[in-house]
């Protein structure tokens, strides 16, 4: 039987726990990624390297380290959204010392990491969490979580070309899935277009518009699944609401 002392803040059982689950919950990596860390011999419990995937730990007494650095469970998982400004790389550390999102998100808890990536010059919704499992599911193509972008592109794409994008277009890593596209406005910079995609390939939106001959000049992510910025100022974070989190979790189960 699970006693109260064996339950986390959300009533979940916390002891004993599989080591890979502990690592994922601490935000080190997804459960799969944590297994890889274990089999690579990078994880130790009380000073002993543990490679066996069935191993369990008691987070109250066992000291878990990855590459020698101690890993601890936060009180509960943390979920944030950042309104990313242009000019920051989506990584928690850059060997060349360039500005990264780590410079603008809270330092605590330690296991906070970005869910996916926005290019350096892309602005808008970027999720951060310590929940490696959910992050992994949100990025998995089979769950089709919708991302909405506002792209300003050079020139004035024809309706025919926008329809091609909406149907799916051939890129060098394969055809894109159907997208929703809406022409918004014309300005001196070019044409602004709303595009909703359910994939998350590298530089996908830019590559899609390039494929129809209209390079993106400005790119902003307006939403990720149910999460929008609201009045969150550029460069600031806020915690996800309970409703946003439930909806994200629901969007990432039972995918095809
Ligand atoms: N697509 C892109 O091309 N860049 C981004 O930053 C996000 C989506």
PDB file of C-alpha atoms in Angstrom, residues 49-235:
ATOM      1  CA  UNK A  49      27.143   3.387 -12.286  1.00  0.00           C
ATOM      2  CA  UNK A  50      23.745   1.848 -13.093  1.00  0.00           C
ATOM      3  CA  UNK A  51      23.108   0.562 -16.606  1.00  0.00           C
ATOM      4  CA  UNK A  52      20.263  -1.869 -15.910  1.00  0.00           C
ATOM      5  CA  UNK A  53      16.996  -0.374 -17.152  1.00  0.00           C
ATOM      6  CA  UNK A  54      14.849  -2.092 -14.497  1.00  0.00           C
ATOM      7  CA  UNK A  55      16.720  -0.425 -11.613  1.00  0.00           C
ATOM      8  CA  UNK A  56      14.689   1.523  -9.096  1.00  0.00           C
ATOM      9  CA  UNK A  57      15.542   4.422  -6.849  1.00  0.00           C
ATOM     10  CA  UNK A  58      14.058   5.998  -3.763  1.00  0.00           C
ATOM     11  CA  UNK A  59      14.258   9.760  -4.443  1.00  0.00           C
ATOM     12  CA  UNK A  60      14.172  10.488  -0.684  1.00  0.00           C
ATOM     13  CA  UNK A  61      17.402   8.667   0.101  1.00  0.00           C
ATOM     14  CA  UNK A  62      19.280   7.770  -3.076  1.00  0.00           C
ATOM     15  CA  UNK A  63      21.727  10.196  -4.661  1.00  0.00           C
ATOM     16  CA  UNK A  64      21.427  10.107  -8.431  1.00  0.00           C
ATOM     17  CA  UNK A  65      24.062  11.700 -10.650  1.00  0.00           C
ATOM     18  CA  UNK A  66      24.420  12.143 -14.399  1.00  0.00           C
ATOM     19  CA  UNK A  67      28.006  12.659 -15.528  1.00  0.00           C
ATOM     20  CA  UNK A  68      28.798  13.251 -11.876  1.00  0.00           C
ATOM     21  CA  UNK A  69      26.250  16.069 -11.399  1.00  0.00           C
ATOM     22  CA  UNK A  70      23.507  15.476  -8.824  1.00  0.00           C
ATOM     23  CA  UNK A  71      19.944  15.310 -10.137  1.00  0.00           C
ATOM     24  CA  UNK A  72      16.982  16.142  -7.939  1.00  0.00           C
ATOM     25  CA  UNK A  73      13.245  16.080  -8.372  1.00  0.00           C
ATOM     26  CA  UNK A  74      11.644  19.494  -8.217  1.00  0.00           C
ATOM     27  CA  UNK A  75       8.505  19.628  -6.045  1.00  0.00           C
ATOM     28  CA  UNK A  76       6.480  19.100  -9.172  1.00  0.00           C
ATOM     29  CA  UNK A  77       7.013  19.536 -12.875  1.00  0.00           C
ATOM     30  CA  UNK A  78       7.313  23.121 -14.112  1.00  0.00           C
ATOM     31  CA  UNK A  79       5.745  24.351 -17.366  1.00  0.00           C
ATOM     32  CA  UNK A  80       6.383  27.805 -18.797  1.00  0.00           C
ATOM     33  CA  UNK A  81       5.851  29.745 -21.972  1.00  0.00           C
ATOM     34  CA  UNK A  82       8.395  32.315 -23.134  1.00  0.00           C
ATOM     35  CA  UNK A  83       7.617  35.087 -25.584  1.00  0.00           C
ATOM     36  CA  UNK A  84      10.905  34.660 -27.386  1.00  0.00           C
ATOM     37  CA  UNK A  85      12.553  37.790 -28.756  1.00  0.00           C
ATOM     38  CA  UNK A  86      14.655  37.689 -31.918  1.00  0.00           C
ATOM     39  CA  UNK A  87      18.391  37.279 -31.442  1.00  0.00           C
ATOM     40  CA  UNK A  88      18.426  34.323 -29.000  1.00  0.00           C
ATOM     41  CA  UNK A  89      19.448  30.780 -29.859  1.00  0.00           C
ATOM     42  CA  UNK A  90      17.137  28.007 -28.651  1.00  0.00           C
ATOM     43  CA  UNK A  91      19.645  26.133 -26.544  1.00  0.00           C
ATOM     44  CA  UNK A  92      20.499  26.205 -22.857  1.00  0.00           C
ATOM     45  CA  UNK A  93      24.221  26.686 -23.545  1.00  0.00           C
ATOM     46  CA  UNK A  94      26.239  27.908 -26.494  1.00  0.00           C
ATOM     47  CA  UNK A  95      29.936  27.012 -26.631  1.00  0.00           C
ATOM     48  CA  UNK A  96      30.530  30.227 -28.604  1.00  0.00           C
ATOM     49  CA  UNK A  97      28.932  32.340 -25.881  1.00  0.00           C
ATOM     50  CA  UNK A  98      26.162  33.784 -28.070  1.00  0.00           C
ATOM     51  CA  UNK A  99      22.892  34.914 -26.450  1.00  0.00           C
ATOM     52  CA  UNK A 100      20.616  31.948 -25.731  1.00  0.00           C
ATOM     53  CA  UNK A 101      17.150  31.522 -24.257  1.00  0.00           C
ATOM     54  CA  UNK A 102      18.898  30.357 -21.060  1.00  0.00           C
ATOM     55  CA  UNK A 103      19.772  34.038 -20.533  1.00  0.00           C
ATOM     56  CA  UNK A 104      16.093  34.972 -20.267  1.00  0.00           C
ATOM     57  CA  UNK A 105      14.267  32.032 -18.660  1.00  0.00           C
ATOM     58  CA  UNK A 106      14.310  31.472 -14.889  1.00  0.00           C
ATOM     59  CA  UNK A 107      17.416  29.709 -13.557  1.00  0.00           C
ATOM     60  CA  UNK A 108      15.314  27.450 -11.363  1.00  0.00           C
ATOM     61  CA  UNK A 109      14.415  24.663 -11.542  1.00  0.00           C
ATOM     62  CA  UNK A 110      17.624  23.346 -13.046  1.00  0.00           C
ATOM     63  CA  UNK A 111      15.949  20.826 -15.350  1.00  0.00           C
ATOM     64  CA  UNK A 112      14.001  23.365 -17.403  1.00  0.00           C
ATOM     65  CA  UNK A 113      14.538  22.964 -21.153  1.00  0.00           C
ATOM     66  CA  UNK A 114      12.892  24.197 -24.347  1.00  0.00           C
ATOM     67  CA  UNK A 115      10.317  22.065 -26.154  1.00  0.00           C
ATOM     68  CA  UNK A 116      11.562  22.066 -29.723  1.00  0.00           C
ATOM     69  CA  UNK A 117      13.308  24.959 -31.322  1.00  0.00           C
ATOM     70  CA  UNK A 118      12.695  28.361 -32.829  1.00  0.00           C
ATOM     71  CA  UNK A 119      15.317  29.849 -35.130  1.00  0.00           C
ATOM     72  CA  UNK A 120      17.447  32.652 -33.730  1.00  0.00           C
ATOM     73  CA  UNK A 121      15.459  35.307 -35.595  1.00  0.00           C
ATOM     74  CA  UNK A 122      12.009  33.766 -34.915  1.00  0.00           C
ATOM     75  CA  UNK A 123       9.883  35.309 -32.164  1.00  0.00           C
ATOM     76  CA  UNK A 124       6.919  34.105 -30.117  1.00  0.00           C
ATOM     77  CA  UNK A 125       5.677  31.046 -28.266  1.00  0.00           C
ATOM     78  CA  UNK A 126       8.392  28.758 -26.921  1.00  0.00           C
ATOM     79  CA  UNK A 127       7.455  26.239 -24.246  1.00  0.00           C
ATOM     80  CA  UNK A 128       9.808  25.189 -21.472  1.00  0.00           C
ATOM     81  CA  UNK A 129       9.265  22.326 -19.060  1.00  0.00           C
ATOM     82  CA  UNK A 130      10.955  19.930 -16.707  1.00  0.00           C
ATOM     83  CA  UNK A 131       8.636  17.114 -17.839  1.00  0.00           C
ATOM     84  CA  UNK A 132      10.740  15.171 -20.338  1.00  0.00           C
ATOM     85  CA  UNK A 133       7.977  12.727 -21.167  1.00  0.00           C
ATOM     86  CA  UNK A 134       5.414  15.345 -22.114  1.00  0.00           C
ATOM     87  CA  UNK A 135       8.001  17.323 -24.098  1.00  0.00           C
ATOM     88  CA  UNK A 136       8.924  14.206 -26.014  1.00  0.00           C
ATOM     89  CA  UNK A 137       5.283  13.473 -26.844  1.00  0.00           C
ATOM     90  CA  UNK A 138       4.566  17.062 -27.877  1.00  0.00           C
ATOM     91  CA  UNK A 139       7.392  16.907 -30.392  1.00  0.00           C
ATOM     92  CA  UNK A 140       6.474  13.493 -31.733  1.00  0.00           C
ATOM     93  CA  UNK A 141       5.032  13.821 -35.259  1.00  0.00           C
ATOM     94  CA  UNK A 142       2.315  11.248 -34.576  1.00  0.00           C
ATOM     95  CA  UNK A 143       0.436  13.583 -32.226  1.00  0.00           C
ATOM     96  CA  UNK A 144       0.011  16.431 -34.749  1.00  0.00           C
ATOM     97  CA  UNK A 145       0.106  19.281 -32.229  1.00  0.00           C
ATOM     98  CA  UNK A 146      -0.730  22.411 -34.242  1.00  0.00           C
ATOM     99  CA  UNK A 147       1.679  25.334 -34.378  1.00  0.00           C
ATOM    100  CA  UNK A 148       0.419  28.657 -35.753  1.00  0.00           C
ATOM    101  CA  UNK A 149       2.861  31.083 -37.326  1.00  0.00           C
ATOM    102  CA  UNK A 150       2.581  34.547 -38.800  1.00  0.00           C
ATOM    103  CA  UNK A 151       5.098  34.797 -41.619  1.00  0.00           C
ATOM    104  CA  UNK A 152       5.946  37.947 -43.508  1.00  0.00           C
ATOM    105  CA  UNK A 153       7.220  36.857 -46.886  1.00  0.00           C
ATOM    106  CA  UNK A 154       8.832  38.699 -49.773  1.00  0.00           C
ATOM    107  CA  UNK A 155       6.534  39.733 -52.593  1.00  0.00           C
ATOM    108  CA  UNK A 156       2.936  38.640 -53.079  1.00  0.00           C
ATOM    109  CA  UNK A 157       2.420  34.874 -53.371  1.00  0.00           C
ATOM    110  CA  UNK A 158      -0.347  33.848 -55.753  1.00  0.00           C
ATOM    111  CA  UNK A 159      -3.447  32.057 -54.473  1.00  0.00           C
ATOM    112  CA  UNK A 160      -2.278  29.031 -56.445  1.00  0.00           C
ATOM    113  CA  UNK A 161       1.046  28.942 -54.629  1.00  0.00           C
ATOM    114  CA  UNK A 162      -0.602  29.316 -51.217  1.00  0.00           C
ATOM    115  CA  UNK A 163      -2.912  26.406 -52.134  1.00  0.00           C
ATOM    116  CA  UNK A 164       0.139  24.317 -53.004  1.00  0.00           C
ATOM    117  CA  UNK A 165       1.507  24.993 -49.524  1.00  0.00           C
ATOM    118  CA  UNK A 166      -1.842  24.134 -47.966  1.00  0.00           C
ATOM    119  CA  UNK A 167      -2.039  20.814 -49.803  1.00  0.00           C
ATOM    120  CA  UNK A 168       1.545  19.867 -48.968  1.00  0.00           C
ATOM    121  CA  UNK A 169       4.717  20.611 -50.844  1.00  0.00           C
ATOM    122  CA  UNK A 170       7.819  18.577 -51.605  1.00  0.00           C
ATOM    123  CA  UNK A 171      10.843  19.555 -49.481  1.00  0.00           C
ATOM    124  CA  UNK A 172      14.243  17.885 -49.500  1.00  0.00           C
ATOM    125  CA  UNK A 173      13.218  15.794 -46.460  1.00  0.00           C
ATOM    126  CA  UNK A 174       9.884  14.721 -47.968  1.00  0.00           C
ATOM    127  CA  UNK A 175       6.424  16.190 -48.587  1.00  0.00           C
ATOM    128  CA  UNK A 176       4.834  18.388 -45.937  1.00  0.00           C
ATOM    129  CA  UNK A 177       1.483  17.460 -44.396  1.00  0.00           C
ATOM    130  CA  UNK A 178      -1.556  19.597 -45.218  1.00  0.00           C
ATOM    131  CA  UNK A 179      -1.459  23.047 -43.614  1.00  0.00           C
ATOM    132  CA  UNK A 180      -4.005  25.806 -43.112  1.00  0.00           C
ATOM    133  CA  UNK A 181      -3.025  29.046 -44.806  1.00  0.00           C
ATOM    134  CA  UNK A 182      -4.618  32.484 -44.719  1.00  0.00           C
ATOM    135  CA  UNK A 183      -3.390  35.616 -46.434  1.00  0.00           C
ATOM    136  CA  UNK A 184      -3.503  38.454 -43.902  1.00  0.00           C
ATOM    137  CA  UNK A 185      -2.129  41.732 -45.257  1.00  0.00           C
ATOM    138  CA  UNK A 186       0.220  43.454 -47.635  1.00  0.00           C
ATOM    139  CA  UNK A 187       2.857  45.897 -46.412  1.00  0.00           C
ATOM    140  CA  UNK A 188       6.077  47.518 -47.559  1.00  0.00           C
ATOM    141  CA  UNK A 189       7.903  44.434 -46.154  1.00  0.00           C
ATOM    142  CA  UNK A 190       5.870  41.988 -48.241  1.00  0.00           C
ATOM    143  CA  UNK A 191       2.833  39.816 -47.488  1.00  0.00           C
ATOM    144  CA  UNK A 192       1.858  38.509 -44.067  1.00  0.00           C
ATOM    145  CA  UNK A 193       0.423  35.021 -44.055  1.00  0.00           C
ATOM    146  CA  UNK A 194      -0.939  32.872 -41.237  1.00  0.00           C
ATOM    147  CA  UNK A 195       0.175  29.256 -41.528  1.00  0.00           C
ATOM    148  CA  UNK A 196      -0.833  26.412 -39.208  1.00  0.00           C
ATOM    149  CA  UNK A 197       1.267  23.255 -39.381  1.00  0.00           C
ATOM    150  CA  UNK A 198       1.196  20.091 -37.325  1.00  0.00           C
ATOM    151  CA  UNK A 199       4.778  19.085 -37.977  1.00  0.00           C
ATOM    152  CA  UNK A 200       7.940  20.572 -36.527  1.00  0.00           C
ATOM    153  CA  UNK A 201      10.729  19.973 -38.983  1.00  0.00           C
ATOM    154  CA  UNK A 202      13.817  22.114 -38.937  1.00  0.00           C
ATOM    155  CA  UNK A 203      13.210  25.561 -40.503  1.00  0.00           C
ATOM    156  CA  UNK A 204      10.013  24.138 -41.951  1.00  0.00           C
ATOM    157  CA  UNK A 205       8.025  27.321 -42.473  1.00  0.00           C
ATOM    158  CA  UNK A 206      10.943  29.114 -44.071  1.00  0.00           C
ATOM    159  CA  UNK A 207      11.651  26.161 -46.346  1.00  0.00           C
ATOM    160  CA  UNK A 208       7.990  25.914 -47.362  1.00  0.00           C
ATOM    161  CA  UNK A 209       7.807  29.544 -48.444  1.00  0.00           C
ATOM    162  CA  UNK A 210      11.187  29.329 -50.114  1.00  0.00           C
ATOM    163  CA  UNK A 211       9.853  26.393 -52.133  1.00  0.00           C
ATOM    164  CA  UNK A 212       7.211  28.681 -53.683  1.00  0.00           C
ATOM    165  CA  UNK A 213       9.748  31.458 -54.301  1.00  0.00           C
ATOM    166  CA  UNK A 214       8.754  33.785 -51.434  1.00  0.00           C
ATOM    167  CA  UNK A 215      11.438  33.829 -48.719  1.00  0.00           C
ATOM    168  CA  UNK A 216      10.330  34.589 -45.163  1.00  0.00           C
ATOM    169  CA  UNK A 217      11.590  37.921 -43.860  1.00  0.00           C
ATOM    170  CA  UNK A 218       9.929  37.868 -40.418  1.00  0.00           C
ATOM    171  CA  UNK A 219       8.586  34.825 -38.542  1.00  0.00           C
ATOM    172  CA  UNK A 220       6.520  34.776 -35.354  1.00  0.00           C
ATOM    173  CA  UNK A 221       4.965  31.744 -33.642  1.00  0.00           C
ATOM    174  CA  UNK A 222       1.580  32.806 -32.353  1.00  0.00           C
ATOM    175  CA  UNK A 223       0.603  29.510 -30.706  1.00  0.00           C
ATOM    176  CA  UNK A 224       1.709  26.001 -29.850  1.00  0.00           C
ATOM    177  CA  UNK A 225      -1.354  23.779 -29.443  1.00  0.00           C
ATOM    178  CA  UNK A 226      -3.639  25.616 -27.020  1.00  0.00           C
ATOM    179  CA  UNK A 227      -0.906  27.953 -25.732  1.00  0.00           C
ATOM    180  CA  UNK A 228      -0.987  31.561 -26.918  1.00  0.00           C
ATOM    181  CA  UNK A 229       0.934  34.576 -25.683  1.00  0.00           C
ATOM    182  CA  UNK A 230      -1.983  36.736 -24.560  1.00  0.00           C
ATOM    183  CA  UNK A 231      -0.451  39.919 -23.189  1.00  0.00           C
ATOM    184  CA  UNK A 232       2.886  38.337 -22.283  1.00  0.00           C
ATOM    185  CA  UNK A 233       5.619  40.842 -23.176  1.00  0.00           C
ATOM    186  CA  UNK A 234       8.603  39.868 -25.309  1.00  0.00           C
ATOM    187  CA  UNK A 235      11.394  38.332 -23.259  1.00  0.00           C
TER     188      UNK A 235
END
